[in-house]
CSV table of C-alpha atoms in Angstrom, one decimal:
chain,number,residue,atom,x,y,z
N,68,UNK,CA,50.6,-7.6,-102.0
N,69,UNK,CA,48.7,-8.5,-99.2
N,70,UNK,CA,46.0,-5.7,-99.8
N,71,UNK,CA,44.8,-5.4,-103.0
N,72,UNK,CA,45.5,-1.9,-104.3
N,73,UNK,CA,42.0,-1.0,-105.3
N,74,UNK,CA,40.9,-1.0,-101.4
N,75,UNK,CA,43.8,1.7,-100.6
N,76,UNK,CA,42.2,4.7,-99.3
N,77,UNK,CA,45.2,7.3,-101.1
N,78,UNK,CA,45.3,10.6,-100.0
N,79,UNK,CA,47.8,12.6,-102.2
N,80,UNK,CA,47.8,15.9,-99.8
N,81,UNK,CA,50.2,13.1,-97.5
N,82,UNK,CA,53.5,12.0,-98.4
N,83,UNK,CA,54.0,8.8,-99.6
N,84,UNK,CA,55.0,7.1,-96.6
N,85,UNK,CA,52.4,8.2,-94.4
N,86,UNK,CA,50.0,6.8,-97.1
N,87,UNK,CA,51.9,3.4,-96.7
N,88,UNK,CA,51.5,3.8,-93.0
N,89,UNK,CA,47.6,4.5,-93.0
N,90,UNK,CA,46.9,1.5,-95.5
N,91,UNK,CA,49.2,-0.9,-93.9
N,92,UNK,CA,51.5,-1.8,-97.0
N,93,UNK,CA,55.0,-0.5,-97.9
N,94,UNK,CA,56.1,2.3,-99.6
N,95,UNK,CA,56.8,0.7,-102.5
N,96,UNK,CA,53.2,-0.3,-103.1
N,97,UNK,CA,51.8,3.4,-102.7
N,98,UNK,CA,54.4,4.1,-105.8
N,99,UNK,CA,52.9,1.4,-107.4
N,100,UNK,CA,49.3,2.4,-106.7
N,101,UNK,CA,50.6,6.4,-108.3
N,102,UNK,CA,52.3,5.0,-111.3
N,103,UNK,CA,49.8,2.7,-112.6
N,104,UNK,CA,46.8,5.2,-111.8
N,105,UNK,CA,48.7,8.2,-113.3
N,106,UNK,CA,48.4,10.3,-110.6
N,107,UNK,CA,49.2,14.2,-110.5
N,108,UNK,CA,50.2,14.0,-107.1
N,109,UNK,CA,50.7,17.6,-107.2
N,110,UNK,CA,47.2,18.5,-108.9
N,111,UNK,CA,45.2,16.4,-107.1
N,112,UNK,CA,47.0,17.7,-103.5
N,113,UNK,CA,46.1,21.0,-104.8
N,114,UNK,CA,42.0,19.7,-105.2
N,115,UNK,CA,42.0,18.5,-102.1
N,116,UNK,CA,43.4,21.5,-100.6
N,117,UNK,CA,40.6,23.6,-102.4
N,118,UNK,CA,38.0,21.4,-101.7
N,119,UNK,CA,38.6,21.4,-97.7
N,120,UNK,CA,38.6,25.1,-97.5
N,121,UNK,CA,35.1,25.0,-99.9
N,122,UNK,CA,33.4,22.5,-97.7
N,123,UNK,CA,34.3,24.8,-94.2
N,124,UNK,CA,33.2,28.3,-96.1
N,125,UNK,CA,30.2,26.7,-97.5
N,126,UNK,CA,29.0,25.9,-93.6
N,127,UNK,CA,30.5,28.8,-92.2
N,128,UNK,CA,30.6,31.6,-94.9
N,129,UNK,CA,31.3,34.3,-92.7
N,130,UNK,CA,34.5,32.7,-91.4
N,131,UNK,CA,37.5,34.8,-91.6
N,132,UNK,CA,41.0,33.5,-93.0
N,133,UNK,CA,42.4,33.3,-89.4
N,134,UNK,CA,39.3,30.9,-88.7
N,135,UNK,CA,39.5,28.9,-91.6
N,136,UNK,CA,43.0,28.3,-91.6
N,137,UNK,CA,42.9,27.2,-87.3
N,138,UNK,CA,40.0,24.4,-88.3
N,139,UNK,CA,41.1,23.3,-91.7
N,140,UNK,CA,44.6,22.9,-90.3
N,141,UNK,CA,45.8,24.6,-92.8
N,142,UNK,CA,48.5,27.7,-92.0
N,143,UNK,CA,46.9,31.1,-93.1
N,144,UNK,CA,49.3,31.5,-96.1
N,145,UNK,CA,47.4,28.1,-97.4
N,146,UNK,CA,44.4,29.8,-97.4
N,147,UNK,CA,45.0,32.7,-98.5
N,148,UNK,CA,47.3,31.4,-101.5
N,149,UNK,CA,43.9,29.0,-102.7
N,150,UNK,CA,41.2,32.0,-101.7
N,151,UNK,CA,41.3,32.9,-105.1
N,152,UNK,CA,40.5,29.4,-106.3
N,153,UNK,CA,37.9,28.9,-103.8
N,154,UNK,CA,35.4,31.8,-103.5
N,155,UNK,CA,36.3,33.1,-107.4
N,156,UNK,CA,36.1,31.6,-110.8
N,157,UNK,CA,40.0,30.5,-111.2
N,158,UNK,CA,40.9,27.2,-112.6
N,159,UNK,CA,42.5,25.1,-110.6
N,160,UNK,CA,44.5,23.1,-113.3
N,161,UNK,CA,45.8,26.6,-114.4
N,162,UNK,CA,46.9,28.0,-111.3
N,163,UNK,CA,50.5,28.7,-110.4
N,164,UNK,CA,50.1,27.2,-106.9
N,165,UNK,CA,52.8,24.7,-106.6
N,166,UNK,CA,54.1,24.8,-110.2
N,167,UNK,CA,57.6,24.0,-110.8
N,168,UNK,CA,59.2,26.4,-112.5
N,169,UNK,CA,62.0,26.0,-115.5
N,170,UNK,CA,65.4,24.8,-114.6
N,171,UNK,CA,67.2,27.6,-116.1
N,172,UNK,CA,64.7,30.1,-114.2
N,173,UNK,CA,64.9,28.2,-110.5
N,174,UNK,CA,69.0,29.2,-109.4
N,175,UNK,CA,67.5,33.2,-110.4
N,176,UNK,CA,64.4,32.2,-108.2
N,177,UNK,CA,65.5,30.5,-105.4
N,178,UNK,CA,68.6,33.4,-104.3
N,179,UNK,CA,69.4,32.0,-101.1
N,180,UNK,CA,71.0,33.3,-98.1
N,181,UNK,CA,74.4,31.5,-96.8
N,182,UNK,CA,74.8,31.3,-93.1
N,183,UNK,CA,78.5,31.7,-92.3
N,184,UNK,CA,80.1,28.8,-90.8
N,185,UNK,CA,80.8,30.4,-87.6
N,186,UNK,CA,77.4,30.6,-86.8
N,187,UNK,CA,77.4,26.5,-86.2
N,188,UNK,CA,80.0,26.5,-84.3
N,189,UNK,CA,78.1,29.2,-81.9
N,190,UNK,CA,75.0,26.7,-81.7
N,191,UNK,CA,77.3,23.6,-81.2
N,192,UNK,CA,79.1,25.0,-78.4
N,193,UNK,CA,75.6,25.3,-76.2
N,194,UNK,CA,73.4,22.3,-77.7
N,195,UNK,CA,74.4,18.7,-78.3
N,196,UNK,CA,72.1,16.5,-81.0
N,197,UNK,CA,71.2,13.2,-82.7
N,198,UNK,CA,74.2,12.0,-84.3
N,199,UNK,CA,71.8,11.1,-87.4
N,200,UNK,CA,71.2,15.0,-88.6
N,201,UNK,CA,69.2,16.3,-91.6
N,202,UNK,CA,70.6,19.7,-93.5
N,203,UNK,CA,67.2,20.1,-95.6
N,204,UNK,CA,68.3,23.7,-97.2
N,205,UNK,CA,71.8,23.1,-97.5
N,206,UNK,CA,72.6,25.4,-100.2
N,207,UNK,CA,76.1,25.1,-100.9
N,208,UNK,CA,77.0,23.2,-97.7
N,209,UNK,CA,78.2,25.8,-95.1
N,210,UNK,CA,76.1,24.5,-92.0
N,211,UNK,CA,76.5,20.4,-93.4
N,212,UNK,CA,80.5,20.7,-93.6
N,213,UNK,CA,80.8,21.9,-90.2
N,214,UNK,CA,78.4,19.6,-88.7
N,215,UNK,CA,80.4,16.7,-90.2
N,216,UNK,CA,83.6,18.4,-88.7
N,217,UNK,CA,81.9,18.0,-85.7
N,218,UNK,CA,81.5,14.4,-86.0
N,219,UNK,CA,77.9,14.1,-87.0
N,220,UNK,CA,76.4,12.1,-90.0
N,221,UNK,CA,74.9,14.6,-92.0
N,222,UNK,CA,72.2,14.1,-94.7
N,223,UNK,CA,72.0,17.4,-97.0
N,224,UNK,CA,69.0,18.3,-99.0
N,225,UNK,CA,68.3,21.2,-101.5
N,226,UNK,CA,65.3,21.9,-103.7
N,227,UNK,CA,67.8,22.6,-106.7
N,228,UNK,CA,71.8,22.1,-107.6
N,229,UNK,CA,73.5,24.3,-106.0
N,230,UNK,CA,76.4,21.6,-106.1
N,231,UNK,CA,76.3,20.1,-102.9
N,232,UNK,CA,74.0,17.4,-101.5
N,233,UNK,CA,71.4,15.6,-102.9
N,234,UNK,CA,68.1,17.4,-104.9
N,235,UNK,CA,65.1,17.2,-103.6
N,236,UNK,CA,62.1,19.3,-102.2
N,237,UNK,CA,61.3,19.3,-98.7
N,238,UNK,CA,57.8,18.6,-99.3
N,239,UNK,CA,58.0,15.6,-101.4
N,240,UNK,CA,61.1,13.7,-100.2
N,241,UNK,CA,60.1,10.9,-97.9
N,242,UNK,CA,62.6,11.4,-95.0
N,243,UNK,CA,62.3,8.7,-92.4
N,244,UNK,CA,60.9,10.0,-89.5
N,245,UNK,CA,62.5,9.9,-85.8
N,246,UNK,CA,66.0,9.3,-87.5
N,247,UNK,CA,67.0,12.8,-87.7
N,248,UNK,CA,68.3,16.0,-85.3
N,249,UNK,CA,67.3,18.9,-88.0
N,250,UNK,CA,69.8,21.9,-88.1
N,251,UNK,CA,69.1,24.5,-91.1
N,252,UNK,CA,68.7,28.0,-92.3
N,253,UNK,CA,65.5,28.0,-93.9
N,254,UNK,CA,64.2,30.1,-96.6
N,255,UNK,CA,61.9,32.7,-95.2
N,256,UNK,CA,58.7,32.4,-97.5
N,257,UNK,CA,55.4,32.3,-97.4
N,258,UNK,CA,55.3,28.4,-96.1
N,259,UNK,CA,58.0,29.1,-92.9
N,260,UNK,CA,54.8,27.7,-91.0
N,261,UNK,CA,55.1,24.4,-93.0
N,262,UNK,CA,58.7,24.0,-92.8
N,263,UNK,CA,58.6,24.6,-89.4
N,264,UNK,CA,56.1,22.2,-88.5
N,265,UNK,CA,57.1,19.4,-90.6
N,266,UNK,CA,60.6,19.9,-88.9
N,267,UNK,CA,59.3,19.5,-85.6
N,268,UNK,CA,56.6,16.1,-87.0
N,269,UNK,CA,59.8,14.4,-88.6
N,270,UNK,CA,62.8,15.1,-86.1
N,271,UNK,CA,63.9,12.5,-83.5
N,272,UNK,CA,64.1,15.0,-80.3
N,273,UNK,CA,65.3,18.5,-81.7
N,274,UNK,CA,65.1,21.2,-84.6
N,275,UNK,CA,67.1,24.1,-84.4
N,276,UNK,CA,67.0,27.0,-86.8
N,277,UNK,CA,68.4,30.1,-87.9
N,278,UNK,CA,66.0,32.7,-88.0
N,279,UNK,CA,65.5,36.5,-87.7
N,280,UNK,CA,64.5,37.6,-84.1
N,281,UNK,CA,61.5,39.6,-85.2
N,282,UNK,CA,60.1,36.2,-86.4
N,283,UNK,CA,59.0,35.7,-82.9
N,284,UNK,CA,56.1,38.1,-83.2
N,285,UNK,CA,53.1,38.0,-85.2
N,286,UNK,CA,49.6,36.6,-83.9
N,287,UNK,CA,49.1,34.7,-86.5
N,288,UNK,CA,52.6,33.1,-86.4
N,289,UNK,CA,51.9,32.1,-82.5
N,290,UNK,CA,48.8,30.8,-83.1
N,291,UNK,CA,49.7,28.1,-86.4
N,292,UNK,CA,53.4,27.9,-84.4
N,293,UNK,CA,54.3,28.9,-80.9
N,294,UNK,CA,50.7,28.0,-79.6
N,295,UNK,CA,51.1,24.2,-80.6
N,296,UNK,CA,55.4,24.1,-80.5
N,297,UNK,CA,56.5,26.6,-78.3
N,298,UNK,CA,60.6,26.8,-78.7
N,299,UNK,CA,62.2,25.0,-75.7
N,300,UNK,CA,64.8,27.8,-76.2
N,301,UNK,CA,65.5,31.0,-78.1
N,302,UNK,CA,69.7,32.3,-78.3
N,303,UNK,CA,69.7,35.7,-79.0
N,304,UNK,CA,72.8,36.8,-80.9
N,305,UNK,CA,74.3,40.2,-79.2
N,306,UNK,CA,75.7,41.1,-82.5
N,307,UNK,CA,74.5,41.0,-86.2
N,308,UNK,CA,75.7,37.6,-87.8
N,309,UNK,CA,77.1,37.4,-91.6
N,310,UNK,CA,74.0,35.7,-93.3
N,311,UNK,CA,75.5,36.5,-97.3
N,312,UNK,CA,73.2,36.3,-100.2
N,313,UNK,CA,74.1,33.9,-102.5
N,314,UNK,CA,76.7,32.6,-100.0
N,315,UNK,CA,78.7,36.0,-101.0
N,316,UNK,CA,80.9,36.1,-97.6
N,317,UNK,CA,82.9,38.7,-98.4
N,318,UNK,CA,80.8,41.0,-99.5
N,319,UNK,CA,78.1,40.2,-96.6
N,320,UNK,CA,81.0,40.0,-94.0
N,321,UNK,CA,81.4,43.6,-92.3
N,322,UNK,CA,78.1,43.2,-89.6
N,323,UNK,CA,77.0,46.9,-91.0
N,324,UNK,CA,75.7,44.9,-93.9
N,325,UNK,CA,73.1,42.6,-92.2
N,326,UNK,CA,70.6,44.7,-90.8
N,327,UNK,CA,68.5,41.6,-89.0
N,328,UNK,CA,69.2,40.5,-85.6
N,329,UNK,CA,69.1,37.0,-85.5
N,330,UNK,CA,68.4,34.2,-83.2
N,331,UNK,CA,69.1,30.1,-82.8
N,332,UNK,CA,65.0,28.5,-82.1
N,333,UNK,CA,65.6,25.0,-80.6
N,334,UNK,CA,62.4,22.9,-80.6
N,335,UNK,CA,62.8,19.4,-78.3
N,336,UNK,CA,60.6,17.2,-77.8
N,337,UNK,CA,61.0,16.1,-74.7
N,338,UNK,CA,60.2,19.7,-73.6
N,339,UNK,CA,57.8,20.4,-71.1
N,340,UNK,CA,58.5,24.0,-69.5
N,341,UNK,CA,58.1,27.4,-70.8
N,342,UNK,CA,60.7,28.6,-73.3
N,343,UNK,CA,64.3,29.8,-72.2
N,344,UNK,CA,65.4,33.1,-73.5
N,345,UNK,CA,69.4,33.0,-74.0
N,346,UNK,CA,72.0,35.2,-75.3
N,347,UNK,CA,74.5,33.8,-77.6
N,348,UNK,CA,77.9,35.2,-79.3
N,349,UNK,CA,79.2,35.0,-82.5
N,350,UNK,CA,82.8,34.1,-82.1
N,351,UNK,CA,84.1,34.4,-85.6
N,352,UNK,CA,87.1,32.3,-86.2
N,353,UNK,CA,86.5,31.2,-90.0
């Protein structure tokens, strides 16, 4: 090693290759520096969380979530998720905040909602991408399998085994960055502000997602999102889609039974002008 490993300055709150990049040494010798120090990544991301939002409400205590959250960088579900931690008397160590949960617990926990294949084909037909495209919420494959029908080389992620691509949380896998075009449904928690972002930080030019229209209100929302990446385009569907629970299809396929309008966001990098409102159909032919 050309550095020795007691000089690394290790900050476990980033992934693993952006602590390579900001020491200067490879990957392989941050996971190196973790192993042999015994590192919680998980706990000690979680203090330094806490410890960022102390040290702003300790000079400005009569900052409100909304401010915290804007200079911490932090999005406002952050904050309020470690409020508790911060201002009261829970322990850290004991919280639930990032916690994995049971095997046998996480297919009950993570219900997901299948997008039906005809929905890719709708996006396709307006937008080209990277050939290189990463599927991180793949579920059981329904975007990834018409992607690679399409010609594209798909990498397909999901946080458990839903039997199709590889396992592996979005948060913690170390995708390489400015490889991949990034085409998913994702899951609509409390962290959509993460997700987003870390869409737009790792994609080569464009992100596109599937996402309910009404997600394009909301102050807060703009401000931790649309303020910083506005959308270069939003495509409307004119009708309601078949997103099925649990990939059901059939039982999710007559439109009466999806009540959300939807809508295609396209983020590109290259993107300078205001946003383009479209209108898109859903030509269902699967």
């Amino acid at each position: 090693m050309s550095k020795k490993v007691d000089s690394y300055k290790y900050n476990p709150s980033l992934s693993v290759a952006k602590n390579a990049k900001n020491n200067g040494v490879s990957k392989e010798n941050i996971r190196y520096y973790i192993k042999t120090r015994n590192i919680n990544r998980r706990l000690e991301a979680k203090i330094n969380i806490a410890e960022d939002i102390r040290k702003f409400i300790k000079v400005h205590p009569d900052a409100a979530k909304t401010e915290i959250a804007r200079c911490t960088g932090y999005s406002i579900n952050t904050v309020k998720k470690y409020w508790t931690i911060v201002v009261g008397n829970a322990n850290l160590e004991q919280s639930k905040i990032g916690e994995k949960i049971a095997k046998k617990r996480l297919r009950e926990y993570h219900n997901f909602y299948a997008t039906h294949p005809s929905c890719i084909c709708d996006i396709l037909r307006v937008e080209t991408f990277n050939h290189f495209v990463l599927e991180p919420f793949c579920g059981i494959g329904s975007i990834s399998e018409v992607l690679k029908e399409y010609g594209y080389e798909v990498e397909s992620y999901d946080i458990i085994d839903r039997g199709y691509g590889k396992i592996g949380d979005f948060f913690e896998v170390d995708f390489e960055e400015n490889r991949y075009d990034i085409l998913t449904n994702p899951p609509y928690t409390e962290n959509l502000t993460d997700i987003i972002n870390r869409c737009i930080s790792l994609c080569h030019s464009k992100v596109a997602l599937l996402m309910p229209l009404r997600y394009l209100s909301g102050l807060e929302r703009f401000k931790s999102i649309y303020q910083i990446h506005p959308p270069a385009r939003v495509y409307v569907y004119m009708e309601r889609i078949c997103i099925a629970r649990n990939a059901d299809f059939e039982k999710y396929n007559d439109p009466g039974a999806n009540r959300e309008i939807y809508a295609w966001y396209i983020w590109q990098k290259d993107y300078t002008g205001a946003t383009e409102l479209h209108w898109i159909h859903n030509d269902r032919t699967r």
